[in-house]
Amino acid sequence: MNRTFTLLNTIKFIISMLIMPCAAYAQGILSKTVTVSAQREPVSTVLKAVSDRGKFYFSYNSNIISGDSLVTLNAPQQSVKQVLDQLFGSKYQYREKGDYLIILPAAREKVFYISGHIFDQETQVAVDYASIYSRQLLVSTLSDDAGHFRLRIKDRTLPLSLTISKVGYGDTTIVINQESADMRINISQKAVDLDPLIVRYSEGEATWLGRFFLSAKLRAQSRNIGRFFVALPYQASLTPGLGTHGRMSSQVVNKFSLNLLGGYTAGVNGAEIAGGFNISKQDVRYAQLAGIFNVVSGDVTGAQLAGLFNHILDSLSGVQVSGFAGIVKKNIEGVQISGFLGRSAGTLHGVQVSGAIGLLGGDSDGAQVSGAYNHASGNYSGVQVSGGANVVRKDFLGGQISGGVNIGKNRVRGFQLAPVNVARRLHGTQLGIINIADSSSGLSLGLINIVRKSTSNISIYASDIVPVNVAWKMGTHKFYSILMAGATTGDQNRSYTFGAGFGFEFFPFKKFGFFTEIMNQNIYTSDWYRIPSLYRFQTAVTYKLNKRFLLFAGPAFSVYDSAGFQIEKGFKSFPPKGYPNFDMGNKNMSSWIGWQGGLSWRYGKGL
């Protein structure tokens, strides 16, 4: 408590220093400049010399000032106040009235103490860590291991009500009519149901930051008097418990809070600033700034900024900016920006931006952007952008963009853009190198498209290019990608081809259907650096033999680009002989009408 009043006096001194120039400008008696010199002269003579030179009169009681006392003084060009301070120090106070300067004894701080012991009413055992506090004066203390307490009261305002509170006991209020010592106070145990609000307000102090930065006594008092709160205009503190409200700071909601190193308050309904940290038991509105971290047990409405870490144990409505990590236990409506980790255990309706990792616990909508990894545990509607991976555990509607992999563990409506895309039920578009889906009514565009429940198949067929071809057709009947390879069977007119393409098929009849495909093939001519290209458009009629197998055959139109390379002896030349061909107007290019025919095996599980 002494530290509390010392800080109050310091604040008063700062205010007085700010207004002193204004007082000096008014040229009061105390600010007048005089020159006085005395060598072992009576105090009364020195005061007479000062009054003559300053053209005013002293008024004082000779019983409090000994006029015969001898003093030595040398004060050239000093104010009257400075001269008096050299004579008397801080023994007196001075009041100006007209041409008179009245000397009075210095005001003494009115302080008295109330002490006693706290006992259990039933067992008569001393009760430790009980809170003894005044609701009117906002002063408090805790009983020690022997149940003893000593409470310092600054103002002699009697009668005074004191309340004794401890978890597990009923509140006891007594009235003090005079300074008391060694009182005996009995308190009774009481079975109390845990109030959800009290539990909520104590969550902040239960975090590892709360346990580290708040003393056991502060946390004990906060639990003891968890139902008592008061609103005041301002507070200032050096550390938790060392400030204008002392140990009662955790029960005060302030409009403005200034914490030099750190503070522990009930809440803020205005602005709170700390050089180190802020810990708040209730809600914060409208701005909270800290050099290191903020911890809030309730809601934050407005802006919360910290150089390192922000932790909200309820919900955020506004903006949270954290240099390293920002955590919200429940919901976010607004913006969360974190240098490394951003997390909401509840929902997000807004934007989450994280330098590395973004995590969402509930159904959310908006935008989630991170440098490495985004994860949404519920349904998500909006956009996910990450450098490494995006994951949505339930239904997703919107767009996923990633430098690595996108994963939708349930239904995906919208689009996925990444080297690897994974969806359980695809109702949108996948664009990547590898696309994987359990089932699909959408579109997968990539080099490899794997749809487990689909009409994907492996085809073995012959064509005018080479007699033996194998094609892996991946996707759905609406759209599928193709990887193929083929070769001749003899040593003469050898030819090897490989390529990729896409196609679609439809079945207007029960047994008969059609497909159309576009391919880009390469023709190996004994040198990997000299590979001509073949562009092929082919269509076919299909006939279902059964659920798994079908026959197909149809025409094809090919365009061959030799790129000026000469075919080596023993390799097949193009265009092949005996097929209708067309002049392309370029000696390196040729085209013709060919054919294809073969057998397909459908391996998809959705048949």
Coordinates of C-alpha atoms in Angstrom, one line a residue:
M1 CA 0.0 0.0 0.0
N2 CA 2.9 2.4 0.7
R3 CA 4.0 2.0 -2.9
T4 CA 0.5 2.8 -4.1
F5 CA 0.5 6.2 -2.2
T6 CA 4.0 6.9 -3.3
L7 CA 3.0 6.6 -6.9
L8 CA 0.0 8.8 -6.3
N9 CA 2.2 11.5 -4.8
T10 CA 4.6 11.2 -7.8
I11 CA 1.6 11.7 -10.2
K12 CA 0.6 14.8 -8.1
F13 CA 4.1 16.1 -8.2
I14 CA 4.2 15.8 -12.1
I15 CA 0.9 17.6 -12.4
S16 CA 2.2 20.4 -10.1
M17 CA 5.4 20.7 -12.1
L18 CA 3.3 21.1 -15.3
I19 CA 1.3 24.0 -13.8
M20 CA 4.1 25.8 -12.0
P21 CA 5.1 27.9 -15.1
C22 CA 1.5 29.3 -15.1
A23 CA 1.8 30.2 -11.4
A24 CA 5.1 31.8 -11.9
Y25 CA 3.7 34.0 -14.7
A26 CA 1.1 35.4 -12.2
Q27 CA 4.0 36.7 -10.1
G28 CA 2.7 35.5 -6.7
I29 CA 4.6 36.2 -3.5
L30 CA 6.4 32.9 -3.5
S31 CA 7.7 33.5 -7.0
K32 CA 9.1 37.0 -6.3
T33 CA 12.9 37.2 -6.5
V34 CA 14.9 38.5 -3.5
T35 CA 18.6 38.6 -2.4
V36 CA 19.2 37.7 1.3
S37 CA 22.4 37.1 3.2
A38 CA 22.7 36.3 6.9
Q39 CA 25.5 35.1 9.2
R40 CA 24.2 33.5 12.4
E41 CA 21.2 35.9 12.6
P42 CA 17.8 35.2 14.2
V43 CA 15.1 33.6 12.0
S44 CA 12.8 36.6 12.7
T45 CA 15.4 39.0 11.4
V46 CA 15.9 37.0 8.2
L47 CA 12.1 36.8 7.6
K48 CA 11.9 40.6 8.1
A49 CA 14.6 41.1 5.5
V50 CA 12.9 38.8 3.0
S51 CA 9.5 40.6 3.5
D52 CA 11.1 44.1 3.1
R53 CA 12.8 43.1 -0.1
G54 CA 9.7 41.4 -1.5
K55 CA 7.3 44.1 -0.3
F56 CA 4.9 41.8 1.5
Y57 CA 4.3 40.7 5.1
F58 CA 4.7 37.3 6.9
S59 CA 2.0 36.0 9.2
Y60 CA 2.8 33.0 11.5
N61 CA 2.4 31.6 15.0
S62 CA 5.4 32.1 17.1
N63 CA 4.6 28.8 18.9
I64 CA 5.5 26.9 15.7
I65 CA 8.5 29.0 14.6
S66 CA 11.2 29.9 17.0
G67 CA 12.2 33.4 16.0
D68 CA 15.3 33.4 18.2
S69 CA 17.0 30.5 16.4
L70 CA 20.2 31.6 14.7
V71 CA 20.6 30.7 11.0
T72 CA 23.2 31.3 8.3
L73 CA 22.0 31.9 4.8
N74 CA 23.3 33.1 1.4
A75 CA 20.5 33.4 -1.3
P76 CA 21.4 35.7 -4.2
Q77 CA 18.6 36.3 -6.7
Q78 CA 16.3 33.5 -5.5
S79 CA 12.6 33.1 -5.2
V80 CA 10.9 33.6 -1.9
K81 CA 9.9 29.9 -2.0
Q82 CA 13.6 28.8 -2.5
V83 CA 14.7 31.0 0.4
L84 CA 12.0 29.5 2.7
D85 CA 12.9 26.0 1.7
Q86 CA 16.6 26.7 2.7
L87 CA 15.4 28.0 6.0
F88 CA 12.8 25.4 6.9
G89 CA 13.0 22.5 4.5
S90 CA 9.6 20.8 4.2
K91 CA 8.4 21.5 7.7
Y92 CA 5.8 24.1 6.6
Q93 CA 3.3 25.0 4.0
Y94 CA 2.6 28.5 2.6
R95 CA -0.6 30.3 1.7
E96 CA -0.9 33.7 0.0
K97 CA -3.6 36.1 1.0
G98 CA -3.3 39.6 -0.4
D99 CA 0.0 41.1 0.7
Y100 CA 0.4 38.4 3.4
L101 CA 2.2 35.1 3.2
I102 CA 0.9 32.8 5.9
I103 CA 3.2 30.1 7.3
L104 CA 1.4 26.9 8.5
P105 CA 2.6 23.5 9.6
A106 CA 3.0 21.0 6.7
A107 CA -0.1 18.9 6.1
R108 CA 0.3 15.4 7.4
E109 CA -1.1 12.4 5.6
K110 CA -4.0 11.0 7.6
V111 CA -3.2 7.3 8.0
F112 CA -4.3 4.7 10.4
Y113 CA -4.3 0.9 10.5
I114 CA -6.9 -1.8 11.0
S115 CA -5.6 -5.2 12.0
G116 CA -6.9 -8.5 13.2
H117 CA -7.2 -12.2 12.6
I118 CA -9.6 -14.2 10.4
F119 CA -10.9 -17.6 11.7
D120 CA -13.2 -20.3 10.4
Q121 CA -16.5 -20.0 12.3
E122 CA -16.9 -23.7 12.7
T123 CA -13.4 -25.0 13.2
Q124 CA -11.8 -21.9 14.6
V125 CA -8.8 -22.5 12.3
A126 CA -7.0 -19.5 11.0
V127 CA -8.0 -18.7 7.4
D128 CA -5.1 -17.7 5.1
Y129 CA -5.3 -15.8 1.8
A130 CA -8.7 -14.2 2.7
S131 CA -9.3 -10.8 1.1
I132 CA -10.1 -7.8 3.4
Y133 CA -11.1 -4.8 1.4
S134 CA -13.1 -1.5 1.3
R135 CA -15.5 -1.0 -1.6
Q136 CA -15.5 2.7 -1.0
L137 CA -11.7 3.4 -0.7
L138 CA -10.6 0.6 -3.0
V139 CA -7.9 -0.6 -0.6
S140 CA -7.3 -4.2 0.2
T141 CA -5.0 -6.8 1.8
L142 CA -4.7 -10.5 2.3
S143 CA -4.5 -12.5 5.5
D144 CA -1.2 -14.4 6.1
D145 CA -0.7 -18.1 7.0
A146 CA -1.8 -17.3 10.6
G147 CA -5.0 -15.5 9.4
H148 CA -3.5 -12.1 10.4
F149 CA -4.0 -8.9 8.4
R150 CA -3.1 -5.3 8.6
L151 CA -4.9 -2.8 6.4
R152 CA -3.6 0.7 5.8
I153 CA -6.3 3.4 5.5
K154 CA -5.3 6.7 4.1
D155 CA -8.3 8.9 4.9
R156 CA -10.0 8.8 8.3
T157 CA -13.4 8.3 6.9
L158 CA -15.4 6.6 9.6
P159 CA -17.6 4.7 9.9
L160 CA -16.0 2.4 7.3
S161 CA -17.3 -0.9 5.9
L162 CA -14.9 -3.7 5.3
T163 CA -15.7 -6.9 3.5
I164 CA -14.0 -10.2 4.0
S165 CA -14.1 -12.7 1.1
K166 CA -12.6 -16.0 0.3
V167 CA -13.4 -18.8 -2.1
G168 CA -15.5 -21.4 -0.3
Y169 CA -16.8 -18.9 2.3
G170 CA -19.7 -16.5 2.4
D171 CA -18.9 -12.8 2.2
T172 CA -18.8 -11.1 5.6
T173 CA -19.1 -7.3 6.0
I174 CA -18.3 -5.4 9.2
V175 CA -18.5 -1.7 10.1
I176 CA -15.4 0.0 11.7
N177 CA -16.2 3.0 13.8
Q178 CA -12.7 3.7 15.2
E179 CA -9.1 2.6 14.6
S180 CA -9.0 -1.0 15.6
A181 CA -6.3 -3.5 16.3
D182 CA -6.2 -7.3 16.8
M183 CA -9.9 -7.8 15.9
R184 CA -11.2 -11.3 15.7
I185 CA -13.4 -12.0 12.7
N186 CA -15.1 -15.3 12.1
I187 CA -16.3 -16.3 8.6
S188 CA -18.5 -19.2 7.7
Q189 CA -18.0 -21.8 5.0
K190 CA -20.6 -21.8 2.2
A191 CA -21.1 -24.2 -0.7
V192 CA -21.1 -21.9 -3.7
D193 CA -21.9 -23.0 -7.2
L194 CA -19.3 -21.9 -9.7
D195 CA -20.6 -18.8 -11.5
P196 CA -19.8 -19.2 -15.3
L197 CA -18.8 -15.5 -15.4
I198 CA -16.4 -15.9 -12.5
V199 CA -14.8 -18.9 -14.1
R200 CA -14.6 -17.0 -17.4
Y201 CA -13.0 -14.0 -15.7
S202 CA -10.3 -16.1 -14.0
E203 CA -9.2 -17.8 -17.2
G204 CA -6.7 -15.1 -18.1
E205 CA -4.8 -15.4 -14.8
A206 CA -4.8 -19.2 -15.2
T207 CA -2.8 -19.1 -18.5
W208 CA 0.9 -19.6 -18.3
L209 CA 1.5 -15.9 -18.9
G210 CA -0.9 -15.1 -16.1
R211 CA 0.7 -17.5 -13.7
F212 CA 4.2 -16.2 -14.6
F213 CA 3.5 -12.4 -14.4
L214 CA 0.9 -12.3 -11.6
S215 CA 1.8 -13.1 -8.1
A216 CA 0.0 -15.8 -6.1
K217 CA -1.5 -13.1 -3.8
L218 CA -2.9 -11.1 -6.8
R219 CA -4.5 -14.3 -8.2
A220 CA -5.9 -15.3 -4.9
Q221 CA -7.5 -11.9 -4.3
S222 CA -8.9 -11.9 -7.8
R223 CA -10.7 -15.2 -7.1
N224 CA -11.8 -14.1 -3.7
I225 CA -13.6 -11.0 -4.8
G226 CA -14.5 -12.1 -8.3
R227 CA -18.0 -10.6 -8.1
F228 CA -17.1 -7.1 -7.2
F229 CA -16.2 -4.6 -9.9
V230 CA -16.2 -0.9 -10.2
A231 CA -15.7 1.6 -13.1
L232 CA -13.3 4.5 -12.8
P233 CA -11.9 7.1 -15.3
Y234 CA -8.3 6.1 -15.3
Q235 CA -5.5 4.1 -13.7
A236 CA -1.7 4.0 -14.0
S237 CA 0.6 1.2 -12.8
L238 CA 4.2 0.2 -12.9
T239 CA 3.6 -3.5 -12.5
P240 CA 0.5 -5.5 -11.5
G241 CA -0.5 -4.5 -8.0
L242 CA 1.8 -1.5 -8.0
G243 CA -0.4 1.4 -9.2
T244 CA -3.1 3.9 -8.5
H245 CA -5.6 1.1 -7.5
G246 CA -3.0 -1.1 -5.8
R247 CA -4.1 -4.8 -5.5
M248 CA -7.7 -3.7 -6.3
S249 CA -6.7 -3.0 -9.9
S250 CA -8.0 -6.3 -11.1
Q251 CA -11.5 -5.2 -10.0
V252 CA -11.5 -1.9 -11.8
V253 CA -12.8 -1.2 -15.3
N254 CA -11.0 1.9 -16.6
K255 CA -11.7 4.3 -19.4
F256 CA -7.9 4.9 -19.8
S257 CA -5.2 2.6 -18.5
L258 CA -1.5 3.3 -18.6
N259 CA 0.9 0.5 -17.6
L260 CA 4.6 1.2 -17.7
L261 CA 5.9 -2.3 -17.4
G262 CA 2.6 -4.3 -17.1
G263 CA -0.9 -4.0 -15.7
Y264 CA -3.7 -6.3 -14.4
T265 CA -7.2 -4.7 -14.7
A266 CA -10.8 -5.8 -14.8
G267 CA -11.2 -4.4 -18.2
V268 CA -11.1 -1.3 -20.5
N269 CA -13.9 0.8 -21.8
G270 CA -11.7 3.2 -23.8
A271 CA -7.9 2.7 -24.3
E272 CA -5.1 0.8 -22.6
I273 CA -1.4 1.2 -23.3
A274 CA 1.5 -0.8 -21.9
G275 CA 5.2 -0.8 -22.4
G276 CA 5.3 -4.5 -21.6
F277 CA 1.9 -6.3 -21.2
N278 CA -1.8 -6.0 -20.4
I279 CA -3.9 -8.6 -18.6
S280 CA -7.6 -8.0 -18.4
K281 CA -10.2 -10.0 -16.6
Q282 CA -13.3 -8.8 -18.5
D283 CA -14.0 -7.2 -21.8
V284 CA -11.8 -4.6 -23.7
R285 CA -13.2 -1.8 -25.7
Y286 CA -11.9 0.0 -27.8
A287 CA -8.1 -0.1 -28.1
Q288 CA -5.4 -2.1 -26.3
L289 CA -1.7 -1.8 -27.2
A290 CA 1.3 -3.5 -25.6
G291 CA 4.9 -3.8 -26.4
I292 CA 5.0 -7.5 -25.7
F293 CA 1.6 -9.2 -25.1
N294 CA -2.1 -8.8 -24.3
V295 CA -4.2 -11.4 -22.5
V296 CA -8.0 -10.8 -22.2
S297 CA -10.4 -13.1 -20.5
G298 CA -13.5 -11.6 -22.1
D299 CA -14.3 -10.1 -25.5
V300 CA -12.3 -7.5 -27.4
T301 CA -14.3 -5.0 -29.4
G302 CA -12.1 -2.6 -31.4
A303 CA -8.3 -2.9 -32.0
Q304 CA -5.8 -5.1 -30.1
L305 CA -2.1 -4.7 -31.0
A306 CA 1.0 -6.4 -29.5
G307 CA 4.6 -6.6 -30.4
L308 CA 4.7 -10.4 -29.8
F309 CA 1.5 -12.1 -28.6
N310 CA -2.3 -11.5 -28.3
H311 CA -4.5 -14.0 -26.5
I312 CA -8.3 -13.5 -26.3
L313 CA -10.1 -16.2 -24.2
D314 CA -13.5 -15.2 -25.7
S315 CA -14.3 -13.5 -29.0
L316 CA -12.9 -10.7 -31.2
S317 CA -15.0 -8.1 -33.0
G318 CA -12.5 -5.8 -34.8
V319 CA -8.8 -6.0 -35.5
Q320 CA -6.1 -8.0 -33.9
V321 CA -2.4 -7.5 -34.9
S322 CA 0.4 -9.6 -33.4
G323 CA 4.1 -9.6 -34.1
F324 CA 4.3 -13.4 -33.6
A325 CA 1.1 -15.1 -32.6
G326 CA -2.6 -14.2 -32.2
I327 CA -5.0 -16.6 -30.5
V328 CA -8.8 -16.2 -30.1
K329 CA -10.5 -19.0 -28.1
K330 CA -13.9 -18.4 -29.7
N331 CA -15.1 -16.4 -32.7
I332 CA -13.6 -13.7 -34.9
E333 CA -15.6 -11.0 -36.7
G334 CA -13.1 -8.8 -38.4
V335 CA -9.4 -9.2 -39.1
Q336 CA -6.6 -11.2 -37.4
I337 CA -3.0 -10.5 -38.6
S338 CA -0.1 -12.5 -37.1
G339 CA 3.6 -12.6 -37.9
F340 CA 3.7 -16.4 -37.5
L341 CA 0.6 -18.1 -36.1
G342 CA -3.0 -17.0 -36.2
R343 CA -5.7 -19.1 -34.6
S344 CA -9.4 -19.0 -33.9
A345 CA -10.8 -22.0 -32.0
G346 CA -14.3 -20.9 -33.1
T347 CA -15.5 -19.3 -36.3
L348 CA -14.1 -16.6 -38.6
H349 CA -16.2 -14.1 -40.4
G350 CA -13.6 -11.9 -41.9
V351 CA -9.9 -12.2 -42.8
Q352 CA -7.1 -14.2 -41.2
V353 CA -3.5 -13.4 -42.3
S354 CA -0.6 -15.4 -40.9
G355 CA 3.1 -15.4 -41.7
A356 CA 3.3 -19.2 -41.4
I357 CA 0.2 -21.0 -40.0
G358 CA -3.5 -20.1 -39.9
L359 CA -6.0 -22.3 -37.9
L360 CA -9.8 -22.1 -37.7
G361 CA -11.9 -24.3 -35.4
G362 CA -15.5 -23.7 -36.5
D363 CA -17.6 -22.9 -39.5
S364 CA -16.1 -19.9 -41.2
D365 CA -16.3 -17.5 -44.2
G366 CA -14.0 -14.9 -45.6
A367 CA -10.3 -15.1 -46.5
Q368 CA -7.5 -17.1 -44.9
V369 CA -4.0 -16.3 -46.1
S370 CA -0.8 -17.8 -44.7
G371 CA 2.8 -18.3 -45.8
A372 CA 2.8 -22.1 -45.2
Y373 CA -0.4 -23.7 -43.9
N374 CA -4.1 -23.0 -43.5
H375 CA -6.5 -25.3 -41.7
A376 CA -10.2 -25.0 -41.2
S377 CA -11.9 -27.7 -39.0
G378 CA -15.5 -26.8 -39.9
N379 CA -17.3 -25.7 -43.1
Y380 CA -15.5 -23.0 -44.9
S381 CA -16.8 -20.5 -47.5
G382 CA -14.4 -18.1 -49.1
V383 CA -10.7 -18.1 -50.2
Q384 CA -7.7 -20.0 -48.8
V385 CA -4.3 -18.9 -50.0
S386 CA -1.0 -20.5 -48.8
G387 CA 2.5 -21.2 -49.8
G388 CA 2.4 -24.8 -48.7
A389 CA -1.0 -26.4 -48.0
N390 CA -4.7 -25.6 -47.5
V391 CA -7.0 -28.0 -45.6
V392 CA -10.8 -27.9 -45.0
R393 CA -12.1 -30.8 -43.0
K394 CA -15.8 -30.3 -43.9
D395 CA -17.6 -28.7 -46.8
F396 CA -15.8 -26.0 -48.8
L397 CA -17.2 -23.4 -51.1
G398 CA -14.9 -20.9 -52.8
G399 CA -11.3 -21.1 -54.0
Q400 CA -8.2 -22.8 -52.7
I401 CA -4.8 -21.6 -54.0
S402 CA -1.6 -23.2 -52.8
G403 CA 2.0 -23.7 -53.9
G404 CA 1.9 -27.3 -52.6
V405 CA -1.4 -29.1 -51.9
N406 CA -5.1 -28.3 -51.4
I407 CA -7.3 -30.7 -49.5
G408 CA -11.0 -30.7 -49.1
K409 CA -12.0 -33.6 -46.9
N410 CA -15.7 -33.5 -47.8
R411 CA -17.6 -31.6 -50.5
V412 CA -15.7 -29.1 -52.6
R413 CA -17.6 -26.5 -54.6
G414 CA -15.6 -23.9 -56.4
F415 CA -12.0 -24.5 -57.5
Q416 CA -8.7 -25.9 -56.3
L417 CA -5.5 -24.6 -57.8
A418 CA -2.2 -26.3 -56.7
P419 CA 0.3 -28.8 -57.9
V420 CA -1.7 -31.4 -56.0
N421 CA -5.4 -31.1 -55.3
V422 CA -7.5 -33.6 -53.2
A423 CA -11.3 -33.6 -52.7
R424 CA -13.7 -36.2 -51.4
R425 CA -16.7 -35.1 -53.4
L426 CA -15.8 -32.7 -56.2
H427 CA -18.5 -30.4 -57.5
G428 CA -16.2 -27.8 -58.9
T429 CA -12.9 -27.6 -60.8
Q430 CA -9.4 -28.9 -59.9
L431 CA -6.4 -27.5 -61.8
G432 CA -3.0 -29.0 -61.0
I433 CA -0.5 -31.6 -61.9
I434 CA -2.1 -34.3 -59.8
N435 CA -5.8 -34.2 -59.0
I436 CA -7.5 -36.7 -56.7
A437 CA -11.1 -37.1 -55.8
D438 CA -13.3 -39.9 -54.3
S439 CA -16.2 -38.9 -56.5
S440 CA -16.7 -36.1 -59.0
S441 CA -19.4 -34.3 -60.8
G442 CA -17.0 -31.5 -61.7
L443 CA -13.9 -31.1 -63.7
S444 CA -10.3 -32.2 -63.0
L445 CA -7.6 -30.6 -65.2
G446 CA -4.2 -32.0 -64.8
L447 CA -1.5 -34.4 -65.9
I448 CA -2.8 -37.1 -63.5
N449 CA -6.5 -37.1 -62.5
I450 CA -7.6 -39.9 -60.1
V451 CA -11.3 -40.2 -59.4
R452 CA -12.0 -43.4 -57.3
K453 CA -15.7 -43.6 -58.1
S454 CA -15.6 -43.0 -61.9
T455 CA -15.5 -44.4 -65.4
S456 CA -11.7 -44.2 -65.5
N457 CA -10.2 -47.0 -67.7
I458 CA -7.1 -48.5 -69.2
S459 CA -7.3 -49.0 -72.9
I460 CA -5.2 -51.3 -75.2
Y461 CA -5.6 -50.5 -78.9
A462 CA -4.0 -50.4 -82.3
S463 CA -3.8 -47.4 -84.6
D464 CA -2.3 -46.2 -87.9
I465 CA 0.7 -44.8 -85.9
V466 CA 1.8 -48.0 -84.1
P467 CA 0.1 -51.4 -83.7
V468 CA 0.4 -51.6 -79.9
N469 CA -0.8 -48.7 -77.7
V470 CA -1.7 -48.5 -74.0
A471 CA -3.6 -45.4 -72.6
W472 CA -4.5 -44.5 -69.0
K473 CA -7.7 -42.5 -69.1
M474 CA -8.4 -40.7 -65.8
G475 CA -11.4 -38.8 -64.7
T476 CA -15.1 -38.9 -65.5
H477 CA -17.1 -39.3 -68.6
K478 CA -17.6 -35.5 -68.7
F479 CA -13.8 -35.0 -68.9
Y480 CA -10.8 -37.2 -68.5
S481 CA -7.1 -36.8 -69.1
I482 CA -5.0 -39.3 -71.0
L483 CA -1.4 -40.6 -70.7
M484 CA -0.4 -43.0 -73.4
A485 CA 2.6 -44.9 -74.9
G486 CA 2.9 -47.1 -78.0
A487 CA 5.4 -49.1 -80.1
T488 CA 5.9 -51.3 -83.1
T489 CA 6.5 -55.1 -82.7
G490 CA 9.2 -55.7 -85.3
D491 CA 12.8 -54.6 -86.0
Q492 CA 11.8 -52.9 -89.3
N493 CA 10.0 -49.6 -89.5
R494 CA 10.4 -49.2 -85.8
S495 CA 8.4 -46.4 -84.0
Y496 CA 8.0 -45.5 -80.4
T497 CA 5.5 -42.9 -79.2
F498 CA 4.3 -41.3 -75.9
G499 CA 2.0 -38.4 -75.1
A500 CA -0.9 -36.9 -73.3
G501 CA -4.3 -35.6 -74.0
F502 CA -7.9 -35.2 -72.8
G503 CA -11.3 -36.3 -73.9
F504 CA -15.0 -36.8 -73.0
E505 CA -17.6 -39.5 -73.7
F506 CA -21.3 -39.9 -73.7
F507 CA -23.8 -42.8 -74.0
P508 CA -27.1 -41.9 -75.6
F509 CA -28.0 -45.5 -75.8
K510 CA -27.8 -48.3 -73.2
K511 CA -25.0 -50.2 -75.0
F512 CA -23.6 -47.8 -77.6
G513 CA -21.8 -44.6 -77.0
F514 CA -19.1 -42.2 -78.4
F515 CA -15.9 -40.5 -77.2
T516 CA -13.8 -37.7 -78.6
E517 CA -10.2 -37.1 -77.7
I518 CA -7.3 -34.7 -78.5
M519 CA -3.8 -36.0 -78.2
N520 CA -0.2 -34.6 -78.4
Q521 CA 2.3 -37.4 -79.1
N522 CA 6.0 -37.5 -79.5
I523 CA 7.7 -39.8 -82.0
Y524 CA 11.1 -41.3 -81.0
T525 CA 13.6 -41.3 -83.9
S526 CA 16.7 -42.7 -82.3
D527 CA 17.7 -39.4 -80.7
W528 CA 16.1 -37.8 -77.6
Y529 CA 17.1 -34.4 -78.8
R530 CA 15.4 -34.9 -82.2
I531 CA 11.8 -35.8 -81.5
P532 CA 9.0 -34.8 -84.0
S533 CA 5.5 -34.0 -82.7
L534 CA 2.2 -35.5 -83.7
Y535 CA -1.1 -33.8 -83.0
R536 CA -4.1 -36.1 -83.2
F537 CA -7.9 -35.7 -83.1
Q538 CA -9.7 -39.0 -82.7
T539 CA -13.3 -40.2 -82.1
A540 CA -14.8 -43.6 -81.8
V541 CA -18.0 -45.6 -81.4
T542 CA -18.1 -47.7 -78.2
Y543 CA -19.9 -50.8 -77.3
K544 CA -20.4 -52.1 -73.8
L545 CA -19.6 -55.8 -73.5
N546 CA -20.4 -55.7 -69.7
K547 CA -20.0 -53.5 -66.7
R548 CA -16.2 -53.4 -67.0
F549 CA -15.2 -53.9 -70.6
L550 CA -16.1 -52.1 -73.8
L551 CA -14.9 -52.2 -77.5
F552 CA -14.2 -49.1 -79.4
A553 CA -13.2 -48.1 -83.0
G554 CA -13.2 -45.0 -85.1
P555 CA -11.4 -42.5 -87.3
A556 CA -8.6 -40.1 -86.5
F557 CA -7.0 -37.0 -88.0
S558 CA -3.3 -36.5 -87.4
V559 CA -0.9 -33.6 -88.1
Y560 CA 2.8 -34.5 -88.1
D561 CA 5.6 -31.9 -87.5
S562 CA 9.0 -33.3 -88.3
A563 CA 10.7 -30.1 -87.2
G564 CA 13.2 -30.7 -90.0
F565 CA 14.6 -33.9 -88.5
Q566 CA 15.4 -36.8 -90.9
I567 CA 14.1 -40.2 -90.1
E568 CA 16.9 -42.7 -89.4
K569 CA 17.1 -45.9 -91.4
G570 CA 15.1 -48.7 -89.8
F571 CA 12.5 -46.3 -88.3
K572 CA 9.0 -45.7 -89.6
S573 CA 8.4 -42.6 -91.7
F574 CA 5.4 -40.3 -91.7
P575 CA 2.9 -39.8 -93.1
P576 CA 2.3 -43.6 -93.4
K577 CA 1.6 -44.9 -96.9
G578 CA -1.9 -45.8 -98.1
Y579 CA -3.8 -43.2 -96.1
P580 CA -5.5 -40.1 -97.4
N581 CA -3.2 -37.2 -96.8
F582 CA -3.3 -33.4 -97.2
D583 CA -0.8 -30.8 -98.2
M584 CA -0.1 -28.4 -95.3
G585 CA 1.9 -25.9 -97.4
N586 CA 5.0 -26.7 -95.2
K587 CA 7.6 -29.3 -96.1
N588 CA 8.1 -30.2 -92.4
M589 CA 4.3 -30.8 -91.8
S590 CA 1.9 -33.4 -93.1
S591 CA -1.5 -34.6 -92.2
W592 CA -3.7 -37.6 -93.0
I593 CA -6.8 -39.5 -91.9
G594 CA -6.1 -42.7 -89.9
W595 CA -7.9 -45.0 -87.4
Q596 CA -7.9 -46.6 -84.0
G597 CA -9.6 -49.6 -82.4
G598 CA -9.3 -51.6 -79.2
L599 CA -10.5 -52.7 -75.8
S600 CA -11.1 -50.7 -72.6
W601 CA -11.2 -51.9 -69.0
R602 CA -13.0 -49.7 -66.5
Y603 CA -11.5 -50.0 -63.0
G604 CA -13.4 -47.2 -61.2
K605 CA -15.4 -48.2 -58.1
G606 CA -18.3 -46.0 -58.9
L607 CA -19.7 -48.2 -61.6

